[in-house]
Tab-separated table of C-alpha atoms and ligand atoms in Angstrom:
chain	number	residue	atom	x	y	z
A	213	MET	CA	108.429	-241.855	-40.570
A	214	PHE	CA	107.231	-238.749	-38.773
A	215	ASP	CA	109.651	-236.777	-36.637
A	216	PRO	CA	109.802	-233.094	-35.679
A	217	LYS	CA	111.136	-232.229	-39.152
A	218	THR	CA	108.886	-234.528	-41.185
A	219	TYR	CA	105.425	-233.245	-41.990
A	220	CYS	CA	104.652	-234.586	-45.426
A	221	VAL	CA	105.249	-238.220	-46.344
A	222	VAL	CA	104.392	-240.133	-49.503
A	223	VAL	CA	103.454	-243.808	-49.326
A	224	VAL	CA	104.103	-245.584	-52.629
A	225	GLY	CA	103.956	-249.142	-53.820
A	226	ALA	CA	107.524	-250.103	-54.704
A	227	GLN	CA	106.731	-253.205	-56.786
A	228	TRP	CA	103.710	-253.998	-58.998
A	229	GLY	CA	101.020	-252.860	-56.585
A	230	ASP	CA	99.027	-254.706	-53.904
A	231	GLU	CA	101.968	-254.412	-51.513
A	232	GLY	CA	99.734	-253.533	-48.574
A	233	LYS	CA	99.820	-249.727	-48.897
A	234	GLY	CA	96.307	-249.551	-47.451
A	235	LYS	CA	97.483	-251.152	-44.236
A	236	LEU	CA	100.530	-248.867	-43.952
A	237	VAL	CA	98.461	-245.758	-44.615
A	238	ASP	CA	95.995	-246.946	-41.998
A	239	VAL	CA	98.804	-247.465	-39.474
A	240	LEU	CA	100.435	-244.105	-40.261
A	241	ALA	CA	97.115	-242.242	-40.382
A	242	GLU	CA	97.067	-242.305	-36.600
A	243	LYS	CA	99.867	-239.776	-36.673
A	244	VAL	CA	98.534	-237.436	-39.357
A	245	ASP	CA	95.844	-234.840	-39.965
A	246	LEU	CA	95.384	-235.168	-43.702
A	247	VAL	CA	95.499	-238.107	-46.132
A	248	VAL	CA	95.469	-237.433	-49.875
A	249	ARG	CA	95.008	-239.942	-52.710
A	250	TYR	CA	97.034	-238.598	-55.617
A	251	GLN	CA	96.488	-240.823	-58.663
A	252	GLY	CA	94.638	-243.817	-60.058
A	253	GLY	CA	90.972	-244.563	-59.923
A	254	ALA	CA	88.523	-247.230	-58.911
A	255	ASN	CA	90.750	-249.964	-60.330
A	256	ALA	CA	92.987	-250.153	-57.288
A	257	GLY	CA	91.596	-251.603	-54.099
A	258	HIS	CA	93.246	-251.137	-50.748
A	259	THR	CA	92.337	-253.648	-48.091
A	260	VAL	CA	92.397	-252.481	-44.501
A	261	VAL	CA	91.698	-254.766	-41.582
A	262	THR	CA	90.836	-253.036	-38.318
A	263	GLY	CA	90.255	-255.469	-35.504
A	264	GLU	CA	87.618	-257.853	-36.791
A	265	SER	CA	86.402	-255.717	-39.699
A	266	GLN	CA	87.733	-255.591	-43.221
A	267	PHE	CA	87.312	-252.576	-45.490
A	268	ILE	CA	88.096	-252.446	-49.183
A	269	LEU	CA	88.697	-248.875	-50.278
A	270	GLN	CA	88.882	-248.028	-53.927
A	271	GLN	CA	88.722	-244.276	-54.237
A	272	ILE	CA	88.376	-242.961	-50.732
A	273	PRO	CA	91.714	-242.566	-48.915
A	274	SER	CA	92.332	-245.246	-46.286
A	275	GLY	CA	92.644	-242.486	-43.668
A	276	ILE	CA	88.832	-242.283	-43.592
A	277	LEU	CA	88.801	-245.071	-41.002
A	278	HIS	CA	90.357	-242.642	-38.477
A	279	PRO	CA	87.691	-240.193	-37.273
A	280	ARG	CA	90.163	-237.322	-36.788
A	281	VAL	CA	91.666	-237.442	-40.263
A	282	THR	CA	90.587	-235.272	-43.191
A	283	CYS	CA	90.705	-237.123	-46.519
A	284	LEU	CA	91.206	-235.601	-49.922
A	285	VAL	CA	90.854	-237.092	-53.379
A	286	GLY	CA	93.507	-235.198	-55.294
A	287	ASN	CA	93.486	-233.673	-58.761
A	288	GLY	CA	95.616	-236.551	-60.081
A	289	VAL	CA	92.866	-239.079	-59.426
A	290	VAL	CA	90.243	-239.978	-62.003
A	291	LEU	CA	87.007	-240.171	-60.080
A	292	ASP	CA	84.171	-242.545	-60.851
A	293	PRO	CA	81.330	-240.681	-59.115
A	294	GLU	CA	78.934	-243.606	-59.071
A	295	THR	CA	81.334	-246.018	-57.338
A	296	PHE	CA	82.623	-243.195	-55.127
A	297	PHE	CA	79.192	-242.716	-53.585
A	298	THR	CA	78.527	-246.451	-53.390
A	299	GLU	CA	81.776	-246.755	-51.448
A	300	LEU	CA	80.922	-243.775	-49.286
A	301	ASP	CA	77.420	-245.084	-48.492
A	302	GLY	CA	78.962	-248.454	-47.626
A	303	LEU	CA	81.299	-246.769	-45.139
A	304	VAL	CA	78.478	-244.744	-43.600
A	305	ALA	CA	76.405	-247.935	-43.248
A	306	ARG	CA	79.291	-249.390	-41.253
A	307	GLY	CA	79.417	-246.486	-38.857
A	308	ILE	CA	82.117	-244.302	-40.459
A	309	ASP	CA	81.227	-240.619	-40.414
A	310	PRO	CA	82.843	-238.752	-43.320
A	311	LYS	CA	80.929	-235.501	-42.770
A	312	GLY	CA	83.120	-232.429	-43.056
A	313	ARG	CA	86.297	-234.438	-43.580
A	314	LEU	CA	86.096	-235.842	-47.101
A	315	PHE	CA	86.737	-233.591	-50.083
A	316	VAL	CA	87.400	-234.018	-53.770
A	317	SER	CA	89.559	-231.897	-56.024
A	318	GLU	CA	87.569	-229.689	-58.357
A	319	ARG	CA	90.305	-230.474	-60.893
A	320	ALA	CA	89.925	-234.259	-60.746
A	321	HIS	CA	88.662	-235.799	-63.968
A	322	LEU	CA	85.457	-237.795	-64.041
A	323	VAL	CA	85.174	-241.372	-65.262
A	324	MET	CA	81.950	-241.633	-67.223
A	325	PRO	CA	80.147	-244.745	-68.484
A	326	TYR	CA	81.406	-244.057	-72.025
A	327	HIS	CA	84.975	-244.376	-70.726
A	328	LYS	CA	84.181	-247.868	-69.485
A	329	LEU	CA	82.760	-248.894	-72.851
A	330	LEU	CA	85.907	-247.608	-74.564
A	331	ASP	CA	88.120	-249.351	-72.012
A	332	ARG	CA	86.488	-252.719	-72.543
A	333	ALA	CA	86.582	-252.311	-76.328
A	334	SER	CA	90.299	-251.419	-76.393
A	335	GLU	CA	91.243	-254.137	-73.909
A	336	LYS	CA	89.947	-256.674	-76.410
A	337	SER	CA	92.524	-255.532	-78.947
A	338	GLN	CA	95.436	-254.478	-76.686
A	339	ASN	CA	95.365	-257.128	-73.964
A	340	ILE	CA	97.187	-255.068	-71.324
A	341	GLY	CA	95.224	-256.684	-68.518
A	342	THR	CA	93.277	-253.576	-67.496
A	343	THR	CA	90.269	-253.831	-65.188
A	344	GLY	CA	87.860	-252.266	-67.698
A	345	ARG	CA	86.835	-249.532	-65.292
A	346	GLY	CA	87.445	-246.664	-67.681
A	347	ILE	CA	90.614	-245.385	-66.036
A	348	GLY	CA	92.845	-245.450	-69.139
A	349	PRO	CA	90.358	-243.683	-71.453
A	350	THR	CA	89.695	-241.027	-68.779
A	351	TYR	CA	93.413	-240.223	-68.542
A	352	GLU	CA	93.589	-240.232	-72.353
A	353	ASP	CA	90.817	-237.640	-72.429
A	354	LYS	CA	92.548	-235.610	-69.714
A	355	TYR	CA	95.742	-235.390	-71.757
A	356	GLY	CA	93.751	-235.002	-74.962
A	357	ARG	CA	92.181	-231.928	-73.302
A	358	ARG	CA	88.662	-233.204	-73.666
A	359	GLY	CA	88.029	-234.390	-70.117
A	360	ILE	CA	85.164	-233.498	-67.821
A	361	ARG	CA	86.236	-232.379	-64.366
A	362	VAL	CA	84.480	-232.408	-61.029
A	363	GLY	CA	84.268	-228.596	-61.124
A	364	ASP	CA	82.388	-228.757	-64.440
A	365	LEU	CA	79.398	-230.203	-62.577
A	366	ARG	CA	78.859	-226.852	-60.866
A	367	HIS	CA	77.064	-225.743	-64.033
A	368	LEU	CA	74.848	-228.526	-65.259
A	369	GLU	CA	74.267	-226.844	-68.599
A	370	THR	CA	78.035	-226.720	-69.230
A	371	ALA	CA	78.348	-230.337	-68.178
A	372	ARG	CA	75.547	-231.363	-70.531
A	373	GLY	CA	77.220	-229.556	-73.427
A	374	LEU	CA	80.497	-231.330	-72.715
A	375	LEU	CA	78.759	-234.685	-72.405
A	376	ARG	CA	76.949	-234.226	-75.700
A	377	GLU	CA	80.271	-233.809	-77.541
A	378	ARG	CA	82.120	-236.523	-75.612
A	379	VAL	CA	79.437	-239.177	-75.921
A	380	GLU	CA	79.152	-238.539	-79.648
A	381	ARG	CA	82.917	-238.884	-80.038
A	382	ALA	CA	82.995	-242.038	-77.929
A	383	ASN	CA	80.260	-243.589	-80.076
A	384	GLN	CA	82.209	-242.774	-83.229
A	385	LEU	CA	85.262	-244.470	-81.733
A	386	LEU	CA	83.242	-247.511	-80.685
A	387	GLY	CA	82.006	-247.771	-84.272
A	388	LEU	CA	85.589	-247.619	-85.570
A	389	MET	CA	86.583	-250.297	-83.082
A	390	GLY	CA	83.901	-252.570	-84.487
A	391	VAL	CA	81.877	-252.650	-81.282
A	392	ALA	CA	78.084	-252.677	-81.530
A	393	GLU	CA	77.374	-251.176	-78.102
A	394	ARG	CA	76.814	-247.392	-77.841
A	395	ALA	CA	76.914	-244.917	-74.979
A	396	ASP	CA	73.496	-243.482	-74.108
A	397	LEU	CA	73.540	-239.694	-73.822
A	398	GLY	CA	70.297	-239.584	-71.826
A	399	ALA	CA	71.720	-241.988	-69.247
A	400	HIS	CA	74.789	-239.750	-68.919
A	401	PHE	CA	72.606	-236.678	-68.361
A	402	GLU	CA	70.608	-238.550	-65.763
A	403	LEU	CA	73.748	-239.766	-63.960
A	404	VAL	CA	75.295	-236.331	-63.773
A	405	ALA	CA	72.039	-234.644	-62.674
A	406	ARG	CA	71.653	-237.249	-59.933
A	407	LEU	CA	75.198	-237.118	-58.597
A	408	ALA	CA	76.162	-233.462	-59.034
A	409	PRO	CA	74.152	-232.300	-55.989
A	410	ARG	CA	76.182	-234.688	-53.812
A	411	LEU	CA	79.552	-234.179	-55.470
A	412	VAL	CA	79.664	-230.399	-55.929
A	413	PRO	CA	79.523	-229.616	-52.178
A	414	LEU	CA	82.632	-231.782	-51.714
A	415	ALA	CA	84.596	-230.065	-54.509
A	416	VAL	CA	87.474	-227.874	-53.317
A	417	ASP	CA	90.979	-226.812	-54.320
A	418	THR	CA	92.643	-229.752	-52.568
A	419	GLY	CA	96.186	-228.486	-53.266
A	420	LEU	CA	95.322	-225.332	-51.355
A	421	VAL	CA	93.959	-227.361	-48.441
A	422	VAL	CA	97.232	-229.325	-48.247
A	423	HIS	CA	99.336	-226.190	-48.613
A	424	ARG	CA	97.474	-224.407	-45.810
A	425	GLY	CA	97.568	-227.506	-43.645
A	426	LEU	CA	101.345	-227.785	-43.965
A	427	ARG	CA	101.758	-224.086	-43.231
A	428	GLU	CA	99.775	-224.570	-40.037
A	429	GLY	CA	102.025	-227.440	-38.970
A	430	ARG	CA	99.665	-230.300	-39.839
A	431	ARG	CA	100.955	-233.717	-40.866
A	432	VAL	CA	100.096	-234.999	-44.304
A	433	LEU	CA	100.234	-238.412	-45.920
A	434	LEU	CA	100.084	-238.713	-49.689
A	435	GLU	CA	98.710	-242.107	-50.652
A	436	GLY	CA	99.547	-243.712	-53.971
A	437	ALA	CA	97.760	-246.529	-55.733
A	438	GLN	CA	99.321	-249.423	-57.668
A	439	GLY	CA	103.123	-249.593	-57.719
A	440	ALA	CA	106.236	-248.068	-59.262
A	441	LEU	CA	106.571	-250.798	-61.880
A	442	LEU	CA	103.115	-249.840	-63.152
A	443	ASP	CA	104.054	-246.149	-63.530
A	444	VAL	CA	103.301	-244.978	-67.058
A	445	ASP	CA	106.878	-243.601	-67.420
A	446	HIS	CA	108.952	-245.859	-65.201
A	447	GLY	CA	107.029	-249.111	-65.287
A	448	THR	CA	107.130	-252.090	-67.610
A	449	TYR	CA	105.571	-250.185	-70.493
A	450	PRO	CA	103.117	-250.908	-72.113
A	451	PHE	CA	101.956	-253.194	-69.274
A	452	VAL	CA	101.428	-250.242	-66.982
A	453	THR	CA	98.669	-248.077	-65.605
A	454	SER	CA	97.847	-244.669	-67.077
A	455	SER	CA	99.248	-242.418	-64.363
A	456	ASN	CA	102.474	-241.606	-62.516
A	457	THR	CA	102.335	-243.868	-59.503
A	458	THR	CA	105.831	-242.868	-58.357
A	459	ALA	CA	106.604	-240.205	-55.768
A	460	GLY	CA	107.000	-237.464	-58.393
A	461	GLY	CA	103.355	-238.061	-59.254
A	462	ALA	CA	102.457	-237.395	-55.640
A	463	ALA	CA	103.442	-233.734	-55.848
A	464	VAL	CA	101.611	-233.237	-59.129
A	465	GLY	CA	98.564	-235.287	-58.175
A	466	ALA	CA	98.132	-233.697	-54.762
A	467	GLY	CA	98.776	-230.181	-56.042
A	468	ILE	CA	101.835	-229.263	-53.993
A	469	GLY	CA	105.464	-228.580	-54.877
A	470	PRO	CA	108.060	-231.371	-54.603
A	471	THR	CA	109.937	-229.401	-51.945
A	472	ALA	CA	106.946	-229.813	-49.614
A	473	ILE	CA	107.628	-233.562	-49.392
A	474	ASP	CA	109.868	-234.653	-46.517
A	475	GLY	CA	109.974	-238.414	-46.902
A	476	VAL	CA	108.925	-241.275	-49.144
A	477	LEU	CA	108.014	-244.691	-47.770
A	478	GLY	CA	108.122	-247.543	-50.281
A	479	VAL	CA	105.903	-250.486	-49.438
A	480	VAL	CA	107.268	-253.855	-50.576
A	481	LYS	CA	106.073	-257.362	-50.043
A	482	ALA	CA	108.638	-259.792	-48.663
A	483	TYR	CA	108.150	-261.526	-52.030
A	484	THR	CA	106.747	-260.326	-55.381
A	485	THR	CA	103.358	-260.379	-57.073
A	486	ARG	CA	101.820	-258.887	-60.156
A	487	VAL	CA	98.320	-258.810	-61.629
A	488	GLY	CA	97.707	-258.667	-65.332
A	489	ASN	CA	100.107	-259.212	-68.175
A	490	GLY	CA	103.743	-258.289	-68.670
A	491	PRO	CA	107.096	-259.614	-67.492
A	492	LEU	CA	107.668	-260.811	-63.931
A	493	PRO	CA	111.264	-262.123	-63.858
A	494	THR	CA	111.194	-263.778	-60.435
A	495	GLU	CA	107.816	-265.457	-61.008
A	496	ALA	CA	107.752	-268.872	-59.332
A	497	THR	CA	106.232	-271.082	-61.976
A	498	ASP	CA	106.650	-274.286	-59.967
A	499	GLY	CA	104.327	-275.219	-57.101
A	500	MET	CA	105.943	-272.491	-54.980
A	501	GLY	CA	104.040	-269.788	-56.873
A	502	GLU	CA	100.762	-271.553	-55.992
A	503	GLU	CA	101.892	-271.868	-52.400
A	504	LEU	CA	102.683	-268.142	-52.136
A	505	ARG	CA	99.296	-267.320	-53.672
A	506	ARG	CA	97.468	-269.585	-51.247
A	507	LEU	CA	99.338	-268.477	-48.132
A	508	GLY	CA	99.300	-264.799	-49.072
A	509	GLY	CA	95.674	-264.771	-50.270
A	510	GLU	CA	96.943	-263.265	-53.505
A	511	PHE	CA	93.712	-262.468	-55.284
A	512	GLY	CA	92.744	-258.948	-56.425
A	513	ALA	CA	90.792	-256.969	-53.800
A	514	VAL	CA	88.439	-255.520	-56.408
A	515	THR	CA	88.511	-258.002	-59.272
A	516	GLY	CA	89.254	-261.296	-57.475
A	517	ARG	CA	91.847	-262.048	-60.166
A	518	PRO	CA	94.596	-264.428	-59.016
A	519	ARG	CA	97.905	-262.608	-58.708
A	520	ARG	CA	101.068	-264.032	-60.215
A	521	CYS	CA	103.555	-264.747	-57.433
A	522	GLY	CA	107.320	-265.053	-57.142
A	523	TRP	CA	110.347	-264.291	-55.017
A	524	PHE	CA	111.646	-260.923	-53.838
A	525	ASP	CA	113.244	-259.128	-56.767
A	526	ALA	CA	115.990	-256.807	-55.531
A	527	THR	CA	116.557	-255.289	-58.984
A	528	VAL	CA	112.967	-254.046	-58.939
A	529	VAL	CA	113.214	-252.612	-55.442
A	530	ARG	CA	116.619	-250.961	-56.059
A	531	TYR	CA	115.109	-249.327	-59.119
A	532	SER	CA	112.111	-248.274	-57.101
A	533	VAL	CA	114.352	-246.764	-54.422
A	534	ARG	CA	115.989	-244.704	-57.156
A	535	VAL	CA	112.968	-243.496	-59.146
A	536	ASN	CA	110.915	-242.716	-56.038
A	537	GLY	CA	113.745	-241.362	-53.905
A	538	LEU	CA	112.633	-243.740	-51.151
A	539	THR	CA	113.782	-242.731	-47.690
A	540	GLY	CA	112.429	-245.885	-46.082
A	541	LEU	CA	110.903	-249.274	-46.793
A	542	ALA	CA	107.950	-251.032	-45.225
A	543	VAL	CA	108.230	-254.779	-45.747
A	544	THR	CA	104.812	-256.446	-45.612
A	545	LYS	CA	103.585	-260.024	-45.468
A	546	LEU	CA	106.715	-261.419	-43.882
A	547	ASP	CA	104.428	-263.943	-42.158
A	548	VAL	CA	103.479	-265.449	-45.526
A	549	LEU	CA	107.019	-266.859	-45.734
A	550	ASP	CA	106.854	-268.447	-42.268
A	551	SER	CA	106.570	-272.042	-43.486
A	552	PHE	CA	109.180	-272.096	-46.267
A	553	PRO	CA	112.364	-274.064	-45.451
A	554	GLU	CA	114.341	-272.004	-47.970
A	555	ILE	CA	113.612	-268.642	-49.557
A	556	PRO	CA	115.200	-267.585	-52.838
A	557	VAL	CA	115.887	-263.881	-53.357
A	558	GLY	CA	116.549	-262.485	-56.838
A	559	THR	CA	119.648	-260.364	-56.316
A	560	ASP	CA	120.348	-259.342	-59.891
A	561	TYR	CA	119.450	-260.062	-63.510
A	562	VAL	CA	121.583	-261.927	-66.014
A	563	LEU	CA	121.157	-261.105	-69.681
A	564	ASP	CA	122.937	-263.185	-72.332
A	565	GLY	CA	125.400	-264.436	-69.725
A	566	HIS	CA	126.221	-260.997	-68.293
A	567	ALA	CA	125.048	-259.344	-65.084
A	568	CYS	CA	122.609	-256.549	-65.829
A	569	GLY	CA	122.562	-254.312	-62.783
A	570	GLU	CA	119.731	-251.978	-63.750
A	571	MET	CA	116.121	-252.371	-64.729
A	572	PRO	CA	115.884	-252.499	-68.533
A	573	ALA	CA	113.491	-249.981	-70.094
A	574	ASP	CA	112.416	-252.418	-72.792
A	575	VAL	CA	109.950	-255.144	-71.776
A	576	ARG	CA	111.293	-257.368	-74.547
A	577	VAL	CA	114.662	-257.272	-72.793
A	578	LEU	CA	113.039	-257.765	-69.405
A	579	GLU	CA	111.272	-260.867	-70.762
A	580	ARG	CA	114.706	-262.318	-71.535
A	581	VAL	CA	116.567	-261.651	-68.287
A	582	LYS	CA	117.175	-264.511	-65.881
A	583	PRO	CA	117.260	-263.625	-62.205
A	584	HIS	CA	120.303	-264.593	-60.209
A	585	TYR	CA	119.081	-266.139	-56.965
A	586	GLU	CA	120.575	-266.364	-53.538
A	587	VAL	CA	118.831	-268.913	-51.354
A	588	LEU	CA	118.348	-267.882	-47.731
A	589	PRO	CA	117.304	-270.219	-44.932
A	590	GLY	CA	113.697	-269.971	-43.808
A	591	TRP	CA	112.686	-269.687	-40.140
A	592	ARG	CA	109.719	-272.077	-40.010
A	593	LYS	CA	108.170	-270.352	-37.030
A	594	PRO	CA	105.202	-267.983	-36.887
A	595	THR	CA	106.116	-264.295	-36.984
A	596	THR	CA	102.541	-263.011	-36.589
A	597	GLY	CA	102.980	-262.290	-32.881
A	598	ALA	CA	106.197	-260.271	-33.255
A	599	ARG	CA	105.954	-256.594	-32.295
A	600	ARG	CA	109.671	-255.806	-32.119
A	601	LEU	CA	112.531	-256.892	-34.364
A	602	ALA	CA	113.951	-258.778	-31.418
A	603	ASP	CA	110.815	-260.975	-31.376
A	604	LEU	CA	111.601	-262.327	-34.858
A	605	PRO	CA	113.537	-265.574	-35.402
A	606	PRO	CA	117.199	-264.881	-36.295
A	607	GLN	CA	116.709	-266.210	-39.856
A	608	ALA	CA	113.832	-263.768	-40.404
A	609	ARG	CA	116.001	-260.891	-39.211
A	610	ALA	CA	118.816	-262.062	-41.481
A	611	TYR	CA	116.339	-262.202	-44.354
A	612	LEU	CA	115.255	-258.602	-43.694
A	613	ASP	CA	118.884	-257.461	-43.347
A	614	ARG	CA	119.655	-258.969	-46.740
A	615	LEU	CA	116.635	-257.283	-48.358
A	616	GLU	CA	117.752	-253.961	-46.896
A	617	ASP	CA	121.341	-254.387	-48.153
A	618	LEU	CA	120.200	-255.349	-51.633
A	619	SER	CA	117.585	-252.608	-51.866
A	620	GLY	CA	119.629	-249.663	-50.635
A	621	ALA	CA	117.025	-248.105	-48.325
A	622	PRO	CA	116.456	-248.620	-44.605
A	623	ILE	CA	113.563	-250.774	-43.442
A	624	ARG	CA	111.299	-248.666	-41.220
A	625	TYR	CA	108.358	-251.020	-40.789
A	626	VAL	CA	107.769	-254.762	-40.976
A	627	SER	CA	104.215	-256.042	-41.246
A	628	VAL	CA	103.477	-259.539	-39.973
A	629	GLY	CA	99.742	-259.881	-40.496
A	630	THR	CA	96.650	-258.141	-41.778
A	631	ARG	CA	95.613	-256.472	-38.522
A	632	ARG	CA	96.565	-252.951	-37.464
A	633	ASP	CA	98.557	-254.141	-34.478
A	634	GLN	CA	100.601	-256.646	-36.490
A	635	ILE	CA	103.354	-254.173	-37.259
A	636	ILE	CA	106.942	-253.712	-36.157
A	637	GLU	CA	108.345	-250.206	-36.143
A	638	VAL	CA	112.079	-250.452	-36.679
B	75	GDP	P1	97.343	-252.285	-51.448
B	75	GDP	O1	96.536	-251.919	-52.634
B	75	GDP	O2	98.790	-252.040	-51.642
B	75	GDP	O3	96.816	-251.685	-50.181
B	75	GDP	O4	97.258	-253.848	-51.255
B	75	GDP	P2	95.962	-254.779	-51.203
B	75	GDP	O5	95.051	-254.301	-50.178
B	75	GDP	O6	95.436	-255.039	-52.556
B	75	GDP	O7	96.650	-256.158	-50.776
B	75	GDP	C1	97.277	-256.321	-49.621
B	75	GDP	C2	96.632	-257.503	-48.920
B	75	GDP	O8	97.526	-258.019	-47.998
B	75	GDP	C3	95.393	-257.144	-48.129
B	75	GDP	O9	94.503	-258.223	-48.158
B	75	GDP	C4	95.935	-256.931	-46.726
B	75	GDP	O10	94.977	-257.181	-45.703
B	75	GDP	C5	97.011	-257.953	-46.691
B	75	GDP	N1	98.144	-257.632	-45.849
B	75	GDP	C6	98.761	-256.428	-45.656
B	75	GDP	N2	99.816	-256.570	-44.856
B	75	GDP	C7	99.892	-257.894	-44.537
B	75	GDP	C8	100.788	-258.683	-43.758
B	75	GDP	O11	101.761	-258.195	-43.207
B	75	GDP	N3	100.537	-260.033	-43.691
B	75	GDP	C9	99.484	-260.619	-44.313
B	75	GDP	N4	99.330	-261.920	-44.200
B	75	GDP	N5	98.630	-259.897	-45.066
B	75	GDP	C10	98.832	-258.571	-45.172
């Protein structure tokens, strides 16, 4: 992805999340100076396997595992300070030294305990399949212009004043929602007083850091969470997350202009999964879905929830190529398909007997489409040892060629296992 003209690259999930972005960011981080998380919160977990160790990163950019890389939590992220420091302490306990190379945007909004109460209360009525970690209500407050930002903790008195109003409002809402539980103002004061002394020294203008870095010729990776089909504008609304996961969100959430971005890598699984509710046209509802889940270990990294599994959906990835402006694809988990004698690929959707080339905006329409499948021969050989395309069985290469043709973007990486070294650069 990086060449003499490419300094700033976005890594996005091009399906419904969990595509293996953490692994790709970890692999690419070797070549960069800065990694920035640009949206989402502690609901998304990236799993990175380095040698024998496994790390699950929720809010800290995956680049932290590389000692040379500076990591920034961008303004587009909603930061849960409590879990942020738990995660940080966990990394330190495992020998990672983040000193002087982990910073947080002073503009990032804070997830407070009252947001989690509101999240759980609204999930009961809306049933979107959220993780109850307060992400949605924090973004609602951001856009409702009543958020509390990292920079507000610089003045504890100001923060207390804001908390007093917000907690009172949250408790009124909880009452209206018919929930008995209430947010405790004293506990909020205590939390903020305890964490501010650790958080404030990390607070900077992260957009400025990226801007200066690029001007000095440093390489930057912008790391997204979730996937394009969960984008609040472009995803399967309302079964979406509360932020712009797509590449446009990267510029906004990192605090740089879109012209600073040189390339966008879309991470796709060699098949499809989704967590939570909402349509999944190529879902394999027969035993094959179970088999994909078992072989791919398709359970949420943070929540442990089983993921719904199905075949590669080219309509989704074509759409993702378009809305993200993808300049390359990274296909992950090819090895999960190693044992299948035949592999269906959803090439297109059929709606009421007619081909429907584009992704419908309306989930009610998407619920009704039937995928058109092409069945490709499997390879029935392990791919986990392949390090060059030429090492792959011919059927696996044909499978990748077909995915590339159907998707409309070149494949730049193929991942064949969880470990760092299990990657093919095309
Ligand atoms: P992310 O949020 O997009 O980073 O994805 P997750 O970390 O939630 O899920 C990806 C999972 O797949 C993790 O457990 C990774 O270790 C694993 N993974 C990534 N790439 C590969 C691969 O090529 N093969 C296999 N078998 N597992 C992979």
